[in-house]
Amino acid sequence: MARVELLVALVALVFTIGIFAQVLADRYRIPSIIFLIVAGIVLGPEGLGIVTREAFGVALPVIVDLSVALIVFEGAFHLRYEDLKATRSTRLRLITVGALIALVGTAITVRFALGTPWDLAFLIGSLLVATGPTVIDPILDVVAVRDSVANALSFEGVVNDVTAAILAYVSFEVVLAEQPTRIAFLEEFAARLAIGIVVGALVAVVLRSLIRAVDRAAGNAAQNARLLALAGAFVAYAGATLLAEEAGIAAAATAGLALGNLDVPYKETISEFKGDVTTLLLSFVFIALAALLSFDDIAALGVGGLVVVAAVMFVIRPLLVFVSTRGHQFSRDERLFMSFVGPRGIIPASVATLFAVELTDAGLPEQATTLVGTVFLVILATVVLEGGLAPYIASALDVVPMQIVIVGGGTVGRGLAERFDAHGENPVLIESDADIARRARDDGHTVHVGDGTVAETLRDVGVADAKLLVVATGDDDANLLAAQLARSTFDVDHIIARVNEPENTDAFEDLGVRAISPTESAIWAIDNLVERPALLKWTVELGQSGDVREVDVTADAAVGRSIAAVRNDLPSECLLALVNRDGTNHYPGDDFDLERGDTVTLLGRTEAVDDARTLFARAG
């Protein structure tokens, strides 16, 4: 078989296996990178020897580079300024202070665990700064953490890919330089970053003009918009790379971030199309990693390599996360989860392989072996352990919020979504009116455009898995129909309905739906405003400085303990106000003993209430 036909067959095989891996990942709710990395090892030189660097020849680096450019572009395209506002300070610290801790901490560990020169240690450290969307996004596709957590991790991944690529290239020049200086290092880094940002921003502006032009022209405007966005990602990467090596990643990320936040027609269709293309490319590049893997290089590191892995995963990553998220609204368990989710991926692997070849040509084969072995060992360990265990860690830490579906994106629906989000949940709004849906998205909410009285719409948002459905439109007939459909077709147990006309309340209650009448709510609110103004004011402020939580008693350490004993362990700014047992509320005295299955009501400052939950609820 001719070389071209062999290459075509090989690429087709990799794509096919990659697609099957994605299907398996979706079926078993396991991050796809686990199946992809296993498939790559089996097909690679350490397995069947089908996928090798020699088989692809010079085409492999080109394919990987362009694939990474599109993946980074797509990851940045999904980052919305509105979604990121809440974690602005955390994001800034993650990509500055956090990246610095990762760089210095990893370099010091490599220097003393492996005995490498300082310049090589910092080269390895700069590569391992990268987490990246190629490894973060597949985990977040499976683990539905709160939006603020997912956005912080995604943003960190996109920016750190850029930082690592440029840092690594500049560090590599230091390794080869005879008399490197810190000033020269900083100048090189700043120059490449600036080139990437400028080129990416220019490409985004041009793309917006072109997409608007095709929107005004006749023909298939949506398809043309998708193709222009695809071409723009490649143009940004290639253009910046021609000006300065490794500036292409910064350009692709900047172009994606800018275009995703500009007023561009067909943004949703562009996102869907690029998501499908990215899924294919992600499959290819991870399996292609097998062509770069050598177990001999990893084994040559010995115990020192394991020390580096342990330090990166269990010391450096938690340290940078806890420092970067200090003072933010993330709970302790969310910070622990973020500490565990820091896998390394494509950028370190591809760049390390390139540098290893150049180090070998420069007469430094031992440094090349150490570089590749360390980087790939950290990649394998973090991808397999963190990617495979992430769903279980999330479950144990209870960081996956309750799924809440709200039918109706009007004032009431948006207000509820804002409250639920403040309580750490991830509400999804269903709204049929495009203008109202756009306003809800502008407010930072997750919105599905569709009719909540149609079974297909409810199925698309996953209402069957929802723990709560709220129907909150201004039409009682639509609310009743949506509630009936959810109860009969999807077996949703907990449904709350807004009842606009009080006389319709019985129809909802006959269905077993909790009905809330605005008229009765207004009476209740006015009564509280007159009789209990301080309590009403505090209730209105819930989710900002204070919180109320109901927690089921499942922890062995809490069962059988008296209220007096439990109160001694509560944070100073948290009160245990109520105990519900078998449907009956108790206002417990000091000698009241807790039983398994009780539900305790905690109130106080948000952070104190969150910490107190762990006293009563068993992890997992």
Coordinates of N, CA, C and O in Angstrom, one line a residue, residues 23-114:
V23 N -18.4 7.8 22.4 CA -19.7 7.1 22.7 C -19.7 6.3 24.0 O -20.6 6.4 24.8
L24 N -18.6 5.6 24.2 CA -18.5 4.8 25.5 C -18.4 5.8 26.7 O -19.0 5.5 27.7
A25 N -17.7 6.9 26.5 CA -17.6 7.8 27.6 C -19.0 8.4 27.9 O -19.3 8.5 29.1
D26 N -19.8 8.7 26.9 CA -21.1 9.2 27.2 C -22.0 8.2 27.8 O -22.8 8.5 28.6
R27 N -21.8 6.9 27.3 CA -22.7 5.8 27.9 C -22.4 5.6 29.3 O -23.4 5.4 30.1
Y28 N -21.2 5.6 29.7 CA -20.8 5.2 31.1 C -20.5 6.4 32.0 O -20.1 6.2 33.1
R29 N -20.7 7.6 31.4 CA -20.5 8.8 32.2 C -19.1 8.9 32.8 O -18.9 9.2 34.0
I30 N -18.1 8.6 32.0 CA -16.7 8.6 32.4 C -16.0 9.6 31.4 O -16.3 9.6 30.2
P31 N -15.1 10.5 31.9 CA -14.5 11.4 30.9 C -13.8 10.7 29.8 O -13.1 9.7 29.9
S32 N -14.1 11.2 28.6 CA -13.6 10.6 27.4 C -12.1 10.4 27.3 O -11.6 9.5 26.6
I33 N -11.4 11.3 28.0 CA -9.9 11.2 27.9 C -9.4 9.9 28.4 O -8.3 9.4 28.0
I34 N -10.1 9.2 29.3 CA -9.7 7.9 29.8 C -9.7 6.9 28.7 O -8.7 6.2 28.5
F35 N -10.8 6.8 28.0 CA -10.9 5.8 26.9 C -9.9 6.2 25.8 O -9.3 5.3 25.2
L36 N -9.7 7.5 25.5 CA -8.8 7.9 24.4 C -7.4 7.6 24.8 O -6.6 7.1 23.9
I37 N -6.9 7.8 26.0 CA -5.5 7.5 26.3 C -5.3 6.0 26.4 O -4.2 5.6 26.0
V38 N -6.2 5.2 26.8 CA -6.1 3.8 26.8 C -6.0 3.3 25.3 O -5.1 2.5 25.0
A39 N -6.9 3.8 24.5 CA -6.8 3.4 23.1 C -5.5 3.8 22.4 O -4.9 3.1 21.6
G40 N -5.0 5.0 22.8 CA -3.7 5.4 22.3 C -2.6 4.5 22.7 O -1.7 4.2 21.9
I41 N -2.5 4.1 23.9 CA -1.5 3.2 24.4 C -1.6 1.9 23.7 O -0.5 1.3 23.3
V42 N -2.8 1.3 23.5 CA -3.0 0.0 22.8 C -2.5 0.1 21.4 O -1.8 -0.8 20.9
L43 N -2.8 1.2 20.7 CA -2.5 1.4 19.3 C -1.1 1.8 19.1 O -0.5 1.6 18.0
G44 N -0.5 2.4 20.1 CA 0.9 3.0 19.9 C 2.0 2.0 19.9 O 1.8 0.8 20.0
P45 N 3.2 2.6 19.9 CA 4.4 1.7 19.9 C 4.6 0.8 21.1 O 5.3 -0.2 21.0
E46 N 4.0 1.2 22.2 CA 4.1 0.4 23.4 C 3.1 -0.7 23.4 O 3.0 -1.6 24.3
G47 N 2.2 -0.7 22.4 CA 1.1 -1.7 22.2 C 1.2 -2.4 20.9 O 2.2 -3.1 20.7
L48 N 0.2 -2.2 20.0 CA 0.2 -2.9 18.7 C 1.2 -2.3 17.7 O 1.4 -2.9 16.7
G49 N 1.6 -1.1 18.0 CA 2.6 -0.5 17.1 C 2.0 0.0 15.8 O 2.7 0.2 14.8
I50 N 0.6 0.3 15.8 CA 0.0 0.8 14.6 C 0.1 2.3 14.4 O 0.4 2.8 13.3
V51 N -0.1 3.0 15.5 CA 0.0 4.4 15.4 C 1.4 4.8 16.0 O 1.7 4.7 17.1
T52 N 2.3 5.3 15.1 CA 3.6 5.7 15.5 C 4.0 7.0 14.8 O 3.3 7.4 13.9
R53 N 5.0 7.6 15.4 CA 5.4 8.9 14.8 C 5.9 8.7 13.4 O 5.7 9.5 12.5
E54 N 6.6 7.6 13.1 CA 7.2 7.3 11.8 C 6.1 7.1 10.8 O 6.2 7.5 9.6
A55 N 4.9 6.5 11.2 CA 3.8 6.3 10.3 C 3.2 7.6 9.8 O 2.8 7.7 8.6
F56 N 3.2 8.6 10.6 CA 2.6 9.9 10.2 C 3.7 10.8 9.6 O 3.4 11.7 8.8
G57 N 5.0 10.6 9.9 CA 6.0 11.4 9.4 C 5.9 12.8 9.8 O 5.5 13.1 11.0
V58 N 6.2 13.8 8.9 CA 6.1 15.2 9.3 C 4.7 15.7 9.4 O 4.4 16.8 9.9
A59 N 3.7 14.9 9.0 CA 2.3 15.3 9.1 C 1.8 15.4 10.5 O 0.9 16.2 10.8
L60 N 2.3 14.6 11.4 CA 1.8 14.5 12.8 C 1.9 15.8 13.5 O 0.9 16.3 14.1
P61 N 3.1 16.4 13.6 CA 3.1 17.7 14.3 C 2.2 18.8 13.7 O 1.6 19.6 14.5
V62 N 2.1 18.8 12.4 CA 1.2 19.8 11.8 C -0.3 19.5 12.2 O -1.0 20.5 12.5
I63 N -0.7 18.3 12.1 CA -2.1 17.9 12.4 C -2.4 18.3 13.9 O -3.4 18.9 14.3
V64 N -1.4 17.9 14.8 CA -1.6 18.2 16.2 C -1.7 19.7 16.5 O -2.5 20.1 17.2
D65 N -0.8 20.4 15.9 CA -0.7 21.9 16.1 C -2.0 22.5 15.7 O -2.6 23.4 16.4
L66 N -2.5 22.2 14.5 CA -3.8 22.8 14.0 C -5.0 22.4 14.8 O -5.9 23.1 15.1
S67 N -4.9 21.1 15.3 CA -6.0 20.6 16.1 C -6.0 21.3 17.5 O -7.1 21.7 17.9
V68 N -4.9 21.5 18.0 CA -4.8 22.2 19.3 C -5.3 23.7 19.2 O -6.0 24.2 20.0
A69 N -4.9 24.3 18.0 CA -5.4 25.7 17.8 C -6.9 25.8 17.8 O -7.5 26.7 18.4
L70 N -7.5 24.8 17.1 CA -9.0 24.9 17.1 C -9.6 24.5 18.4 O -10.6 25.1 18.8
I71 N -9.0 23.6 19.1 CA -9.5 23.2 20.4 C -9.5 24.4 21.4 O -10.4 24.7 22.2
V72 N -8.3 25.1 21.4 CA -8.2 26.3 22.3 C -9.1 27.4 21.9 O -9.7 28.0 22.7
F73 N -9.3 27.6 20.5 CA -10.2 28.6 20.0 C -11.6 28.3 20.5 O -12.3 29.2 21.0
E74 N -12.0 27.0 20.4 CA -13.4 26.6 20.8 C -13.6 26.8 22.3 O -14.7 27.2 22.7
G75 N -12.6 26.4 23.0 CA -12.7 26.5 24.5 C -12.9 27.9 24.9 O -13.7 28.3 25.8
A76 N -12.1 28.8 24.3 CA -12.2 30.3 24.6 C -13.5 30.9 24.1 O -14.1 31.8 24.7
F77 N -14.0 30.4 23.0 CA -15.3 30.9 22.4 C -16.4 30.7 23.3 O -17.4 31.5 23.3
H78 N -16.4 29.7 24.2 CA -17.5 29.4 25.1 C -17.5 30.2 26.4 O -18.4 30.2 27.1
L79 N -16.4 30.9 26.6 CA -16.2 31.7 27.8 C -16.9 33.0 27.7 O -16.6 33.8 26.8
R80 N -18.0 33.2 28.5 CA -18.7 34.5 28.4 C -18.3 35.4 29.5 O -18.2 35.0 30.7
Y81 N -18.2 36.7 29.2 CA -17.8 37.7 30.2 C -18.8 37.7 31.3 O -18.4 37.8 32.5
E82 N -20.1 37.6 31.0 CA -21.1 37.6 32.0 C -21.0 36.4 33.0 O -21.2 36.6 34.2
D83 N -20.6 35.3 32.5 CA -20.4 34.1 33.3 C -19.2 34.2 34.2 O -19.1 33.5 35.2
L84 N -18.2 35.0 33.7 CA -16.9 35.0 34.4 C -16.8 36.1 35.4 O -15.9 36.2 36.2
K85 N -17.8 37.0 35.4 CA -17.7 38.2 36.3 C -17.6 37.8 37.8 O -16.9 38.4 38.5
A86 N -18.4 36.8 38.1 CA -18.4 36.4 39.6 C -17.1 35.9 40.1 O -16.9 35.9 41.3
T87 N -16.3 35.4 39.2 CA -15.0 34.7 39.6 C -13.8 35.5 39.0 O -12.8 35.0 38.8
R88 N -14.0 36.8 38.8 CA -13.0 37.7 38.2 C -11.7 37.6 39.0 O -10.6 37.4 38.4
S89 N -11.8 37.9 40.3 CA -10.5 37.9 41.1 C -9.9 36.5 41.2 O -8.7 36.4 41.1
T90 N -10.7 35.5 41.3 CA -10.1 34.2 41.3 C -9.4 33.8 40.0 O -8.4 33.2 40.0
R91 N -10.1 34.1 38.9 CA -9.5 33.8 37.6 C -8.1 34.5 37.4 O -7.2 33.9 37.0
L92 N -8.1 35.8 37.9 CA -6.9 36.5 37.7 C -5.8 35.9 38.6 O -4.6 35.8 38.1
R93 N -6.1 35.5 39.8 CA -5.1 34.8 40.7 C -4.7 33.5 40.1 O -3.5 33.1 40.3
L94 N -5.6 32.7 39.6 CA -5.3 31.4 39.1 C -4.3 31.5 37.9 O -3.4 30.6 37.8
I95 N -4.4 32.5 37.1 CA -3.5 32.5 35.9 C -2.3 33.4 36.2 O -1.4 33.5 35.3
T96 N -2.2 34.0 37.3 CA -1.0 34.7 37.7 C -0.3 34.1 38.9 O 0.7 33.4 38.7
V97 N -0.8 34.3 40.1 CA -0.2 33.7 41.3 C -0.2 32.2 41.2 O 0.8 31.5 41.5
G98 N -1.3 31.6 40.7 CA -1.4 30.2 40.6 C -0.4 29.6 39.6 O 0.2 28.6 39.9
A99 N -0.3 30.2 38.5 CA 0.7 29.8 37.5 C 2.1 29.9 38.0 O 2.9 29.0 37.7
L100 N 2.4 31.0 38.7 CA 3.7 31.1 39.3 C 4.0 30.0 40.3 O 5.1 29.5 40.3
I101 N 3.0 29.7 41.2 CA 3.2 28.6 42.1 C 3.5 27.3 41.4 O 4.4 26.5 41.8
A102 N 2.7 27.1 40.4 CA 2.9 25.8 39.6 C 4.3 25.8 39.0 O 5.0 24.7 39.0
L103 N 4.7 26.9 38.4 CA 6.0 26.9 37.7 C 7.2 26.7 38.7 O 8.0 25.8 38.5
V104 N 7.2 27.5 39.8 CA 8.3 27.5 40.7 C 8.3 26.2 41.5 O 9.3 25.5 41.7
G105 N 7.1 25.8 42.0 CA 7.0 24.6 42.8 C 7.4 23.3 42.0 O 8.1 22.5 42.5
T106 N 7.0 23.2 40.8 CA 7.3 22.1 39.9 C 8.8 22.1 39.6 O 9.5 21.0 39.7
A107 N 9.4 23.3 39.3 CA 10.8 23.4 39.0 C 11.7 23.0 40.2 O 12.6 22.2 40.1
I108 N 11.3 23.4 41.4 CA 12.1 23.0 42.6 C 12.0 21.5 42.8 O 13.0 20.9 43.2
T109 N 10.8 21.0 42.7 CA 10.6 19.5 42.9 C 11.5 18.7 41.9 O 12.2 17.8 42.3
V110 N 11.4 19.1 40.6 CA 12.2 18.4 39.6 C 13.7 18.6 39.9 O 14.5 17.6 39.7
R111 N 14.1 19.7 40.3 CA 15.5 20.0 40.5 C 16.1 19.0 41.6 O 17.1 18.4 41.4
F112 N 15.3 18.8 42.7 CA 15.9 18.0 43.8 C 15.4 16.6 43.7 O 16.2 15.7 44.2
A113 N 14.3 16.3 43.1 CA 13.9 14.9 43.0 C 14.6 14.1 41.9 O 14.9 12.9 42.0
L114 N 14.9 14.9 40.8 CA 15.6 14.2 39.7 C 17.0 14.7 39.5 O 17.8 14.1 38.6

